Amino acid sequence: MIEESLQQIASKAQAAISAAATSDALEAVRVEYLGRNGSLAGLSKEMKNLKPEEKASVGKLLNQVKNSLEQDFDVRKAAFDKAALDARLATEWVDLTLPASGTRPGSIHPCTQVQQEIEDLFVSLGFTVLDGPEVETENNNFDALNIPTDHPARDMQDTFWLTGGHLLRTHTSPVQVRGMKKLGPPLRMIAPGRVFRNEEVDASHEHTFYQLEGMMIDRNVSIANLIYFMKTLLAGIFKREVTVRLRPGYFPFVEPGFELDIQCLICGGPGCPVCKHSGWVELLPCGLVHPNVLRNAGIDPEEYGGFAFGLGLTRLVMMRYAIDDIRWLQSGDLRFLKQF
Ligand code: FA5
């Protein structure tokens, strides 16, 4: 009797599994026949009314039917799942090789780009790249560079003074002092870095800006060497003819000293706020290293000489990219930065 009911349930359930048109309909069939309160569960509850000798055979049959229905159900379910996945893949096509959407890659700051180019150029010419601290001693920033306490040249660079004989370096020249002591002669070094001056900000002046110091010490270094390296530097950066002028310049740490100016590339010469309407931009002061500076670093000026320069890196970047106001460079404005 119970076997008969079992066979009937089995064939009805099989037919229902085959007939289920959707995954939801199939699930309803599963609940109806195989669920906790389904038909098979109802039959197994009746087992307790069977005679002991019948229990084993009916129990076995019940299990067989249950296993077989579960298998049919799984096969049909897998078919529905696959069809659903195929349908999804057909509409939701994903190209995994595309860059992820929503990310905005950063870019290298124009000052860093130009700095790296100059470093590569000078490294190829045998120069070492040195780093120095932004908080310097008064001695390295001034005294060792032949600018004693009462020297009027101290007023040329408005200084942010700190306590204990320290200051924010006003130029990269103190790295000359460190470089001479570290490397000893002969030497070729450059030192890019951030410098600070307590001065009014305008289109071409920042309180915080970048310079790039350069120095070569050897026997028989002359102005011809200095001019060669300055020309190589400008040709490497601008990759085209630029008009420059060399005029005498006063810096206590060089003798003779020069100012190398570049014709303003923002206005092309007639004058604008960047060149203070002069047509020229101060870019590359330089000169032959003063004997006192060599002596202060323990180098014999009778044996060695050298040249040094202090490139205004931020101004060079302005000229290179025709940036008409120095304040853009530290503004952090993404509309500006995204162009590089
Ligand atoms: C000096 O700082 C010297 N140490 C340079 C030097 C080194 C001369 C070695 C000789 C030998 P100066 O104060 O002129 O010099 O500054 C150098 C360059 O920094 C200037 O030509 C200019 O391009 C840039 N500069 C100066 N002040 C500012 C400023 N406030 N904002 C942006 N750039 C500046």
Short mmCIF file of N, CA and C in Angstrom, two decimals, residues 82-218:
data_model
loop_
_atom_site.label_atom_id
_atom_site.label_comp_id
_atom_site.label_asym_id
_atom_site.label_seq_id
_atom_site.Cartn_x
_atom_site.Cartn_y
_atom_site.Cartn_z
N LYS A 82 22.59 27.46 -15.50
CA LYS A 82 23.46 27.71 -16.64
C LYS A 82 22.78 28.64 -17.65
N ALA A 83 21.50 28.37 -17.87
CA ALA A 83 20.76 29.23 -18.81
C ALA A 83 20.75 30.68 -18.31
N ALA A 84 20.55 30.83 -16.99
CA ALA A 84 20.52 32.20 -16.42
C ALA A 84 21.88 32.87 -16.59
N LEU A 85 22.96 32.10 -16.31
CA LEU A 85 24.31 32.67 -16.44
C LEU A 85 24.60 33.07 -17.89
N ASP A 86 24.21 32.14 -18.84
CA ASP A 86 24.45 32.43 -20.25
C ASP A 86 23.73 33.72 -20.66
N ALA A 87 22.49 33.85 -20.17
CA ALA A 87 21.71 35.05 -20.53
C ALA A 87 22.38 36.29 -19.98
N ARG A 88 22.91 36.19 -18.73
CA ARG A 88 23.56 37.34 -18.11
C ARG A 88 24.84 37.72 -18.86
N LEU A 89 25.63 36.67 -19.19
CA LEU A 89 26.89 36.95 -19.90
C LEU A 89 26.64 37.57 -21.26
N ALA A 90 25.52 37.16 -21.88
CA ALA A 90 25.22 37.69 -23.22
C ALA A 90 24.93 39.20 -23.15
N THR A 91 24.35 39.65 -22.03
CA THR A 91 24.02 41.08 -21.94
C THR A 91 25.10 41.86 -21.19
N GLU A 92 25.66 41.24 -20.12
CA GLU A 92 26.65 41.96 -19.29
C GLU A 92 28.05 41.60 -19.70
N TRP A 93 28.48 42.05 -20.85
CA TRP A 93 29.80 41.68 -21.34
C TRP A 93 30.86 42.56 -20.66
N VAL A 94 31.88 41.96 -20.08
CA VAL A 94 32.89 42.72 -19.34
C VAL A 94 34.25 42.53 -20.00
N ASP A 95 34.92 43.62 -20.34
CA ASP A 95 36.27 43.52 -20.89
C ASP A 95 37.26 43.75 -19.74
N LEU A 96 37.83 42.63 -19.28
CA LEU A 96 38.70 42.73 -18.11
C LEU A 96 40.02 43.43 -18.41
N THR A 97 40.29 43.67 -19.70
CA THR A 97 41.56 44.33 -20.02
C THR A 97 41.43 45.86 -19.98
N LEU A 98 40.16 46.34 -19.86
CA LEU A 98 39.99 47.80 -19.79
C LEU A 98 40.44 48.34 -18.44
N PRO A 99 40.96 49.58 -18.39
CA PRO A 99 41.31 50.14 -17.08
C PRO A 99 40.04 50.32 -16.24
N ALA A 100 40.18 50.15 -14.93
CA ALA A 100 39.01 50.27 -14.05
C ALA A 100 38.43 51.67 -14.18
N SER A 101 37.10 51.75 -14.17
CA SER A 101 36.49 53.06 -14.32
C SER A 101 36.56 53.79 -12.98
N GLY A 102 36.57 55.11 -13.04
CA GLY A 102 36.50 55.89 -11.80
C GLY A 102 37.85 56.23 -11.21
N THR A 103 38.93 55.61 -11.66
CA THR A 103 40.23 55.97 -11.09
C THR A 103 40.83 57.10 -11.92
N ARG A 104 41.49 58.01 -11.26
CA ARG A 104 42.11 59.11 -11.99
C ARG A 104 43.59 59.08 -11.66
N PRO A 105 44.42 58.56 -12.59
CA PRO A 105 45.84 58.44 -12.25
C PRO A 105 46.47 59.82 -12.04
N GLY A 106 47.37 59.92 -11.10
CA GLY A 106 48.05 61.19 -10.86
C GLY A 106 49.08 61.44 -11.94
N SER A 107 49.73 62.60 -11.88
CA SER A 107 50.78 62.87 -12.85
C SER A 107 51.96 63.46 -12.09
N ILE A 108 53.12 63.39 -12.71
CA ILE A 108 54.31 63.92 -12.04
C ILE A 108 54.29 65.44 -12.14
N HIS A 109 54.52 66.10 -11.02
CA HIS A 109 54.48 67.56 -10.98
C HIS A 109 55.51 68.12 -11.96
N PRO A 110 55.16 69.21 -12.69
CA PRO A 110 56.10 69.72 -13.69
C PRO A 110 57.48 70.06 -13.11
N CYS A 111 57.53 70.53 -11.86
CA CYS A 111 58.84 70.82 -11.25
C CYS A 111 59.65 69.54 -11.11
N THR A 112 58.98 68.45 -10.71
CA THR A 112 59.68 67.17 -10.55
C THR A 112 60.13 66.65 -11.91
N GLN A 113 59.25 66.81 -12.93
CA GLN A 113 59.63 66.34 -14.27
C GLN A 113 60.90 67.01 -14.75
N VAL A 114 60.94 68.35 -14.62
CA VAL A 114 62.11 69.08 -15.11
C VAL A 114 63.33 68.74 -14.25
N GLN A 115 63.11 68.63 -12.94
CA GLN A 115 64.23 68.26 -12.05
C GLN A 115 64.83 66.92 -12.48
N GLN A 116 63.95 65.94 -12.76
CA GLN A 116 64.46 64.61 -13.15
C GLN A 116 65.24 64.69 -14.47
N GLU A 117 64.75 65.50 -15.40
CA GLU A 117 65.46 65.64 -16.68
C GLU A 117 66.86 66.22 -16.46
N ILE A 118 66.94 67.25 -15.59
CA ILE A 118 68.25 67.89 -15.36
C ILE A 118 69.17 66.91 -14.63
N GLU A 119 68.61 66.17 -13.69
CA GLU A 119 69.43 65.17 -12.98
C GLU A 119 70.02 64.17 -13.98
N ASP A 120 69.17 63.66 -14.90
CA ASP A 120 69.66 62.68 -15.88
C ASP A 120 70.78 63.28 -16.71
N LEU A 121 70.57 64.54 -17.12
CA LEU A 121 71.57 65.21 -17.96
C LEU A 121 72.91 65.30 -17.22
N PHE A 122 72.88 65.77 -15.98
CA PHE A 122 74.13 65.96 -15.25
C PHE A 122 74.76 64.64 -14.82
N VAL A 123 73.93 63.66 -14.51
CA VAL A 123 74.49 62.34 -14.17
C VAL A 123 75.27 61.80 -15.37
N SER A 124 74.72 62.04 -16.59
CA SER A 124 75.41 61.56 -17.80
C SER A 124 76.73 62.31 -18.00
N LEU A 125 76.88 63.47 -17.34
CA LEU A 125 78.13 64.24 -17.45
C LEU A 125 79.04 63.99 -16.25
N GLY A 126 78.73 62.98 -15.46
CA GLY A 126 79.61 62.58 -14.36
C GLY A 126 79.33 63.29 -13.04
N PHE A 127 78.17 63.95 -12.91
CA PHE A 127 77.85 64.65 -11.66
C PHE A 127 77.10 63.72 -10.70
N THR A 128 77.33 63.94 -9.40
CA THR A 128 76.62 63.20 -8.36
C THR A 128 75.45 64.06 -7.87
N VAL A 129 74.29 63.42 -7.62
CA VAL A 129 73.14 64.17 -7.11
C VAL A 129 73.15 64.10 -5.59
N LEU A 130 73.19 65.27 -4.94
CA LEU A 130 73.22 65.32 -3.47
C LEU A 130 71.94 65.94 -2.93
N ASP A 131 71.63 65.59 -1.70
CA ASP A 131 70.46 66.12 -1.02
C ASP A 131 70.96 66.85 0.22
N GLY A 132 70.23 67.88 0.64
CA GLY A 132 70.63 68.57 1.87
C GLY A 132 69.38 68.92 2.67
N PRO A 133 69.52 69.22 3.97
CA PRO A 133 68.35 69.50 4.79
C PRO A 133 67.76 70.88 4.51
N GLU A 134 66.43 70.99 4.69
CA GLU A 134 65.77 72.28 4.50
C GLU A 134 66.00 73.18 5.71
N VAL A 135 66.14 72.57 6.89
CA VAL A 135 66.51 73.34 8.08
C VAL A 135 68.04 73.29 8.16
N GLU A 136 68.65 74.45 8.00
CA GLU A 136 70.11 74.50 7.90
C GLU A 136 70.71 75.28 9.08
N THR A 137 72.02 75.19 9.20
CA THR A 137 72.70 76.04 10.18
C THR A 137 73.01 77.38 9.50
N GLU A 138 73.09 78.39 10.35
CA GLU A 138 73.45 79.72 9.86
C GLU A 138 74.83 79.65 9.20
N ASN A 139 75.67 78.81 9.77
CA ASN A 139 77.03 78.68 9.24
C ASN A 139 77.03 78.17 7.79
N ASN A 140 76.30 77.07 7.54
CA ASN A 140 76.30 76.52 6.17
C ASN A 140 75.60 77.44 5.18
N ASN A 141 74.53 78.11 5.65
CA ASN A 141 73.75 78.93 4.73
C ASN A 141 74.46 80.25 4.41
N PHE A 142 75.25 80.75 5.39
CA PHE A 142 75.89 82.07 5.19
C PHE A 142 77.40 82.06 5.40
N ASP A 143 77.85 81.77 6.66
CA ASP A 143 79.27 81.99 6.99
C ASP A 143 80.23 81.23 6.08
N ALA A 144 79.96 79.93 5.91
CA ALA A 144 80.89 79.11 5.12
C ALA A 144 80.89 79.55 3.66
N LEU A 145 79.84 80.30 3.27
CA LEU A 145 79.75 80.78 1.89
C LEU A 145 80.27 82.21 1.78
N ASN A 146 81.13 82.56 2.73
CA ASN A 146 81.79 83.87 2.66
C ASN A 146 80.80 85.01 2.90
N ILE A 147 79.75 84.74 3.70
CA ILE A 147 78.80 85.81 4.05
C ILE A 147 78.79 85.92 5.58
N PRO A 148 79.75 86.64 6.19
CA PRO A 148 79.77 86.76 7.65
C PRO A 148 78.58 87.55 8.18
N THR A 149 78.38 87.52 9.51
CA THR A 149 77.18 88.06 10.15
C THR A 149 76.84 89.49 9.73
N ASP A 150 77.84 90.35 9.71
CA ASP A 150 77.54 91.76 9.44
C ASP A 150 77.62 92.11 7.95
N HIS A 151 77.69 91.08 7.10
CA HIS A 151 77.83 91.33 5.66
C HIS A 151 76.49 91.77 5.07
N PRO A 152 76.47 92.86 4.30
CA PRO A 152 75.19 93.34 3.76
C PRO A 152 74.50 92.31 2.86
N ALA A 153 75.25 91.36 2.32
CA ALA A 153 74.65 90.36 1.42
C ALA A 153 73.62 89.50 2.12
N ARG A 154 73.67 89.44 3.46
CA ARG A 154 72.65 88.66 4.18
C ARG A 154 71.25 89.20 3.94
N ASP A 155 71.21 90.54 3.71
CA ASP A 155 69.89 91.16 3.49
C ASP A 155 69.34 90.85 2.11
N MET A 156 70.20 90.32 1.20
CA MET A 156 69.73 90.03 -0.15
C MET A 156 68.67 88.92 -0.12
N GLN A 157 68.75 88.06 0.86
CA GLN A 157 67.80 86.94 0.93
C GLN A 157 67.08 87.02 2.27
N ASP A 158 65.81 87.41 2.25
CA ASP A 158 65.05 87.54 3.49
C ASP A 158 64.85 86.17 4.11
N THR A 159 65.29 86.07 5.35
CA THR A 159 65.42 84.74 5.95
C THR A 159 64.31 84.44 6.96
N PHE A 160 63.83 83.21 6.94
CA PHE A 160 62.96 82.72 8.01
C PHE A 160 63.89 82.16 9.10
N TRP A 161 64.02 82.88 10.19
CA TRP A 161 64.93 82.44 11.25
C TRP A 161 64.24 81.46 12.20
N LEU A 162 64.98 80.44 12.61
CA LEU A 162 64.49 79.50 13.62
C LEU A 162 65.33 79.73 14.87
N THR A 163 65.18 78.88 15.85
CA THR A 163 65.98 79.09 17.07
C THR A 163 67.28 78.29 17.00
N GLY A 164 68.19 78.59 17.90
CA GLY A 164 69.42 77.81 18.05
C GLY A 164 70.35 77.86 16.86
N GLY A 165 70.44 79.01 16.21
CA GLY A 165 71.38 79.15 15.09
C GLY A 165 70.91 78.43 13.83
N HIS A 166 69.62 78.08 13.79
CA HIS A 166 69.08 77.41 12.60
C HIS A 166 68.16 78.35 11.82
N LEU A 167 67.92 77.98 10.57
CA LEU A 167 67.06 78.78 9.69
C LEU A 167 66.52 77.85 8.60
N LEU A 168 65.49 78.34 7.88
CA LEU A 168 65.05 77.61 6.68
C LEU A 168 65.99 78.06 5.57
N ARG A 169 66.65 77.12 4.91
CA ARG A 169 67.68 77.54 3.95
C ARG A 169 67.08 78.47 2.90
N THR A 170 67.84 79.53 2.60
CA THR A 170 67.35 80.54 1.65
C THR A 170 67.78 80.21 0.22
N HIS A 171 68.69 79.24 0.09
CA HIS A 171 69.14 78.82 -1.23
C HIS A 171 69.73 77.40 -1.10
N THR A 172 70.03 76.77 -2.24
CA THR A 172 70.60 75.42 -2.18
C THR A 172 72.12 75.46 -2.02
N SER A 173 72.70 76.67 -1.97
CA SER A 173 74.16 76.76 -1.87
C SER A 173 74.77 76.09 -0.63
N PRO A 174 74.06 76.00 0.53
CA PRO A 174 74.69 75.26 1.64
C PRO A 174 75.03 73.81 1.28
N VAL A 175 74.36 73.25 0.27
CA VAL A 175 74.71 71.87 -0.12
C VAL A 175 76.09 71.84 -0.80
N GLN A 176 76.52 73.00 -1.34
CA GLN A 176 77.91 73.09 -1.83
C GLN A 176 78.87 72.77 -0.68
N VAL A 177 78.59 73.42 0.47
CA VAL A 177 79.47 73.26 1.63
C VAL A 177 79.50 71.79 2.07
N ARG A 178 78.28 71.22 2.16
CA ARG A 178 78.19 69.81 2.57
C ARG A 178 78.87 68.91 1.54
N GLY A 179 78.65 69.24 0.25
CA GLY A 179 79.20 68.41 -0.84
C GLY A 179 80.72 68.42 -0.85
N MET A 180 81.31 69.61 -0.66
CA MET A 180 82.78 69.69 -0.68
C MET A 180 83.37 68.85 0.46
N LYS A 181 82.70 68.93 1.65
CA LYS A 181 83.22 68.18 2.79
C LYS A 181 83.01 66.68 2.59
N LYS A 182 81.90 66.32 1.97
CA LYS A 182 81.57 64.90 1.82
C LYS A 182 82.41 64.23 0.72
N LEU A 183 82.50 64.92 -0.43
CA LEU A 183 83.13 64.27 -1.58
C LEU A 183 84.62 64.59 -1.71
N GLY A 184 85.03 65.78 -1.25
CA GLY A 184 86.44 66.19 -1.43
C GLY A 184 86.73 66.42 -2.91
N PRO A 185 87.84 67.16 -3.20
CA PRO A 185 88.14 67.44 -4.61
C PRO A 185 88.86 66.26 -5.28
N PRO A 186 88.76 66.10 -6.61
CA PRO A 186 87.88 66.83 -7.52
C PRO A 186 86.44 66.33 -7.37
N LEU A 187 85.48 67.17 -7.67
CA LEU A 187 84.08 66.74 -7.53
C LEU A 187 83.18 67.43 -8.54
N ARG A 188 82.11 66.74 -8.84
CA ARG A 188 81.04 67.31 -9.68
C ARG A 188 79.73 66.94 -9.01
N MET A 189 78.99 67.91 -8.58
CA MET A 189 77.74 67.61 -7.87
C MET A 189 76.61 68.56 -8.29
N ILE A 190 75.39 68.06 -8.20
CA ILE A 190 74.22 68.95 -8.27
C ILE A 190 73.35 68.67 -7.05
N ALA A 191 72.56 69.66 -6.67
CA ALA A 191 71.69 69.50 -5.49
C ALA A 191 70.38 70.23 -5.73
N PRO A 192 69.35 69.50 -6.16
CA PRO A 192 68.05 70.14 -6.31
C PRO A 192 67.37 70.23 -4.95
N GLY A 193 66.52 71.23 -4.73
CA GLY A 193 65.82 71.25 -3.44
C GLY A 193 64.97 72.48 -3.26
N ARG A 194 64.18 72.41 -2.16
CA ARG A 194 63.22 73.47 -1.84
C ARG A 194 63.90 74.51 -0.96
N VAL A 195 63.65 75.77 -1.25
CA VAL A 195 64.24 76.84 -0.46
C VAL A 195 63.15 77.83 -0.06
N PHE A 196 63.46 78.67 0.93
CA PHE A 196 62.41 79.50 1.55
C PHE A 196 62.91 80.94 1.72
N ARG A 197 62.05 81.88 1.37
CA ARG A 197 62.42 83.29 1.59
C ARG A 197 61.20 84.06 2.07
N ASN A 198 61.46 84.89 3.05
CA ASN A 198 60.38 85.68 3.66
C ASN A 198 60.12 86.91 2.80
N GLU A 199 59.50 86.68 1.63
CA GLU A 199 59.31 87.83 0.75
C GLU A 199 57.91 87.88 0.16
N GLU A 200 57.58 89.03 -0.37
CA GLU A 200 56.25 89.26 -0.97
C GLU A 200 56.06 88.32 -2.15
N VAL A 201 54.89 87.72 -2.23
CA VAL A 201 54.61 86.81 -3.35
C VAL A 201 53.97 87.61 -4.49
N ASP A 202 54.45 87.35 -5.72
CA ASP A 202 53.81 87.93 -6.90
C ASP A 202 53.93 86.94 -8.05
N ALA A 203 53.70 87.38 -9.29
CA ALA A 203 53.66 86.44 -10.42
C ALA A 203 54.96 85.66 -10.59
N SER A 204 56.10 86.19 -10.14
CA SER A 204 57.36 85.48 -10.35
C SER A 204 58.12 85.21 -9.04
N HIS A 205 57.52 85.56 -7.89
CA HIS A 205 58.19 85.33 -6.60
C HIS A 205 57.31 84.50 -5.67
N GLU A 206 57.86 83.42 -5.15
CA GLU A 206 57.19 82.61 -4.13
C GLU A 206 58.00 82.71 -2.85
N HIS A 207 57.36 82.39 -1.72
CA HIS A 207 58.14 82.29 -0.47
C HIS A 207 58.82 80.93 -0.38
N THR A 208 58.27 79.95 -1.12
CA THR A 208 58.83 78.59 -1.13
C THR A 208 58.99 78.19 -2.59
N PHE A 209 60.19 77.92 -3.01
CA PHE A 209 60.40 77.58 -4.42
C PHE A 209 61.59 76.63 -4.54
N TYR A 210 61.87 76.21 -5.76
CA TYR A 210 62.93 75.21 -5.98
C TYR A 210 64.13 75.82 -6.69
N GLN A 211 65.28 75.42 -6.23
CA GLN A 211 66.53 75.77 -6.93
C GLN A 211 67.28 74.47 -7.24
N LEU A 212 68.24 74.58 -8.10
CA LEU A 212 69.10 73.42 -8.36
C LEU A 212 70.54 73.93 -8.39
N GLU A 213 71.28 73.50 -7.39
CA GLU A 213 72.66 73.95 -7.25
C GLU A 213 73.58 73.05 -8.07
N GLY A 214 74.63 73.61 -8.60
CA GLY A 214 75.61 72.78 -9.30
C GLY A 214 77.00 73.24 -8.94
N MET A 215 77.93 72.31 -8.88
CA MET A 215 79.30 72.69 -8.55
C MET A 215 80.29 71.71 -9.18
N MET A 216 81.37 72.26 -9.70
CA MET A 216 82.45 71.40 -10.20
C MET A 216 83.76 71.94 -9.65
N ILE A 217 84.53 71.09 -9.00
CA ILE A 217 85.83 71.50 -8.46
C ILE A 217 86.89 70.58 -9.09
N ASP A 218 87.90 71.19 -9.64
CA ASP A 218 88.97 70.39 -10.22
C ASP A 218 90.18 71.30 -10.42
#
